[in-house]
Amino acid sequence: MVSNVYREGGDNLNSNVRSCYDDIIHLPHHVSTAHPPMPRTERAAQFSPFAALTGYEESIKETGRLTEAKRELDEDEKEILDGKMREIRERVKEHPKIAITYFLPDSKKDGGKYVTVEGHVKRMDLYRNILQMQDGTEIPVKEIVEAEMID
């Protein structure tokens, strides 16, 4: 019983408990010859907190991150966009300043986001079907939803 083990006063051990360990209480502390003592920093690390669910926090953030669904242009919007892209293609050697809005697919989950970029056109790569801006940005033509000439 716990109350029997502790006494009030200086000596906390009950004489019955003390007598159980009389044969070993005065022996020197054992020091292993096979294993060197562990440094204090490593001993402290044994008791430091750890993440039981590694990656859980990142997974929750990723799940909560919102993406937009890609919308399909109707026939009228496609016709208007084709006319604007034709005008950009005709003036590409002039490096016109334009504003392009395009869909950027998300690399981790379905959907993505719409991005608007302003800058000067460097070239249109018809083989790769890419619009390249002078700052190096490459925009897939099939992802463009809006184009405006600024010059």
Short mmCIF file of C-alpha atoms in Angstrom, two decimals:
data_model
loop_
_atom_site.label_atom_id
_atom_site.label_comp_id
_atom_site.label_asym_id
_atom_site.label_seq_id
_atom_site.Cartn_x
_atom_site.Cartn_y
_atom_site.Cartn_z
CA MET A 1 0.00 0.00 0.00
CA VAL A 2 1.40 3.41 -0.97
CA SER A 3 0.60 5.09 2.31
CA ASN A 4 2.82 2.54 4.12
CA VAL A 5 5.82 3.29 1.92
CA TYR A 6 6.04 7.02 2.63
CA ARG A 7 6.54 8.48 6.03
CA GLU A 8 6.25 12.02 7.16
CA GLY A 9 9.67 13.45 7.89
CA GLY A 10 13.20 13.10 6.54
CA ASP A 11 13.39 9.36 5.66
CA ASN A 12 10.68 8.53 3.13
CA LEU A 13 11.14 4.77 2.95
CA ASN A 14 9.31 2.41 5.23
CA SER A 15 11.64 0.02 7.03
CA ASN A 16 9.95 -3.00 5.34
CA VAL A 17 10.69 -1.64 1.89
CA ARG A 18 14.22 -0.65 2.87
CA SER A 19 15.00 -4.14 4.11
CA CYS A 20 14.13 -5.61 0.68
CA TYR A 21 17.04 -3.73 -0.90
CA ASP A 22 19.60 -3.81 1.90
CA ASP A 23 21.79 -6.25 -0.02
CA ILE A 24 22.23 -3.96 -3.07
CA ILE A 25 21.66 -0.41 -1.82
CA HIS A 26 25.36 0.21 -1.11
CA LEU A 27 26.78 -1.35 -4.28
CA PRO A 28 28.58 0.99 -6.72
CA HIS A 29 26.71 2.17 -9.82
CA HIS A 30 27.25 -0.21 -12.74
CA VAL A 31 29.19 1.23 -15.72
CA SER A 32 29.18 -0.87 -18.88
CA THR A 33 32.54 -1.77 -20.38
CA ALA A 34 30.93 -2.80 -23.70
CA HIS A 35 28.91 0.37 -24.35
CA PRO A 36 30.17 3.93 -23.86
CA PRO A 37 27.93 6.27 -21.89
CA MET A 38 25.32 8.07 -24.02
CA PRO A 39 25.91 11.83 -24.45
CA ARG A 40 23.41 14.06 -22.64
CA THR A 41 22.04 15.46 -25.93
CA GLU A 42 21.14 11.98 -27.15
CA ARG A 43 19.62 11.05 -23.80
CA ALA A 44 17.45 14.15 -23.96
CA ALA A 45 16.37 13.27 -27.52
CA GLN A 46 14.83 10.05 -26.23
CA PHE A 47 12.21 12.10 -24.45
CA SER A 48 11.56 14.78 -27.08
CA PRO A 49 8.18 14.86 -28.82
CA PHE A 50 7.80 13.23 -32.22
CA ALA A 51 5.28 13.41 -35.04
CA ALA A 52 3.39 10.14 -34.89
CA LEU A 53 1.63 10.90 -38.16
CA THR A 54 4.41 12.11 -40.44
CA GLY A 55 3.02 14.15 -43.31
CA TYR A 56 -0.48 14.39 -41.81
CA GLU A 57 -0.29 18.18 -41.40
CA GLU A 58 0.77 18.65 -45.04
CA SER A 59 -1.94 16.26 -46.20
CA ILE A 60 -4.62 18.25 -44.38
CA LYS A 61 -3.37 21.52 -45.91
CA GLU A 62 -3.32 19.96 -49.39
CA THR A 63 -6.86 18.64 -48.98
CA GLY A 64 -8.08 22.06 -47.87
CA ARG A 65 -6.44 23.87 -50.79
CA LEU A 66 -9.05 24.86 -53.32
CA THR A 67 -8.73 24.50 -57.07
CA GLU A 68 -11.00 25.65 -59.86
CA ALA A 69 -12.51 23.43 -62.51
CA LYS A 70 -11.53 24.21 -66.08
CA ARG A 71 -14.46 25.72 -67.93
CA GLU A 72 -15.11 24.99 -71.57
CA LEU A 73 -15.55 27.91 -73.94
CA ASP A 74 -18.72 27.96 -75.99
CA GLU A 75 -18.57 28.31 -79.80
CA ASP A 76 -18.94 32.11 -79.79
CA GLU A 77 -16.14 32.53 -77.20
CA LYS A 78 -13.90 30.17 -79.21
CA GLU A 79 -14.50 32.20 -82.39
CA ILE A 80 -13.67 35.50 -80.65
CA LEU A 81 -10.53 33.98 -79.07
CA ASP A 82 -9.42 32.51 -82.43
CA GLY A 83 -9.67 35.98 -84.00
CA LYS A 84 -7.56 37.52 -81.20
CA MET A 85 -4.97 34.73 -81.44
CA ARG A 86 -4.81 35.20 -85.24
CA GLU A 87 -4.11 38.91 -84.71
CA ILE A 88 -1.31 38.10 -82.20
CA ARG A 89 0.18 35.56 -84.64
CA GLU A 90 0.15 38.15 -87.47
CA ARG A 91 1.92 40.74 -85.27
CA VAL A 92 4.32 38.38 -83.47
CA LYS A 93 7.42 39.89 -85.17
CA GLU A 94 6.48 43.26 -83.61
CA HIS A 95 6.52 41.63 -80.13
CA PRO A 96 3.16 43.15 -79.13
CA LYS A 97 2.27 43.66 -75.48
CA ILE A 98 -0.67 41.46 -74.53
CA ALA A 99 -2.67 40.25 -71.54
CA ILE A 100 -3.37 36.51 -71.59
CA THR A 101 -5.59 34.59 -69.19
CA TYR A 102 -5.03 30.86 -69.21
CA PHE A 103 -5.80 27.79 -67.15
CA LEU A 104 -2.87 26.39 -65.15
CA PRO A 105 -3.58 22.75 -64.18
CA ASP A 106 -2.71 21.76 -60.62
CA SER A 107 0.12 19.24 -60.38
CA LYS A 108 -1.27 17.49 -57.28
CA LYS A 109 -5.02 17.25 -57.77
CA ASP A 110 -7.88 17.80 -60.19
CA GLY A 111 -8.56 21.33 -61.33
CA GLY A 112 -6.18 24.26 -61.25
CA LYS A 113 -6.35 28.05 -61.39
CA TYR A 114 -6.72 30.82 -63.91
CA VAL A 115 -3.65 33.01 -64.33
CA THR A 116 -3.41 36.34 -66.14
CA VAL A 117 -0.03 37.37 -67.56
CA GLU A 118 0.92 40.67 -69.16
CA GLY A 119 3.99 41.03 -71.28
CA HIS A 120 5.52 41.09 -74.73
CA VAL A 121 5.17 38.10 -77.04
CA LYS A 122 8.49 36.58 -78.03
CA ARG A 123 7.16 33.96 -80.44
CA MET A 124 4.44 31.46 -81.19
CA ASP A 125 5.66 27.90 -81.49
CA LEU A 126 3.12 26.30 -83.81
CA TYR A 127 4.85 22.90 -83.62
CA ARG A 128 4.55 22.70 -79.81
CA ASN A 129 1.40 24.87 -79.82
CA ILE A 130 2.90 27.25 -77.27
CA LEU A 131 2.88 31.04 -76.89
CA GLN A 132 6.23 32.17 -75.49
CA MET A 133 6.57 35.51 -73.69
CA GLN A 134 9.81 37.53 -73.57
CA ASP A 135 10.21 36.77 -69.84
CA GLY A 136 10.39 33.04 -70.71
CA THR A 137 6.83 32.13 -69.70
CA GLU A 138 5.44 29.42 -71.97
CA ILE A 139 1.67 29.24 -72.27
CA PRO A 140 -0.06 26.27 -73.91
CA VAL A 141 -2.40 27.72 -76.54
CA LYS A 142 -5.11 25.16 -75.72
CA GLU A 143 -5.28 26.54 -72.14
CA ILE A 144 -5.81 30.20 -73.16
CA VAL A 145 -9.31 31.52 -72.39
CA GLU A 146 -8.81 35.28 -72.94
CA ALA A 147 -6.38 37.39 -74.94
CA GLU A 148 -6.15 41.19 -75.23
CA MET A 149 -3.73 43.39 -77.15
CA ILE A 150 -2.41 46.20 -74.94
CA ASP A 151 -0.34 48.08 -77.59
#
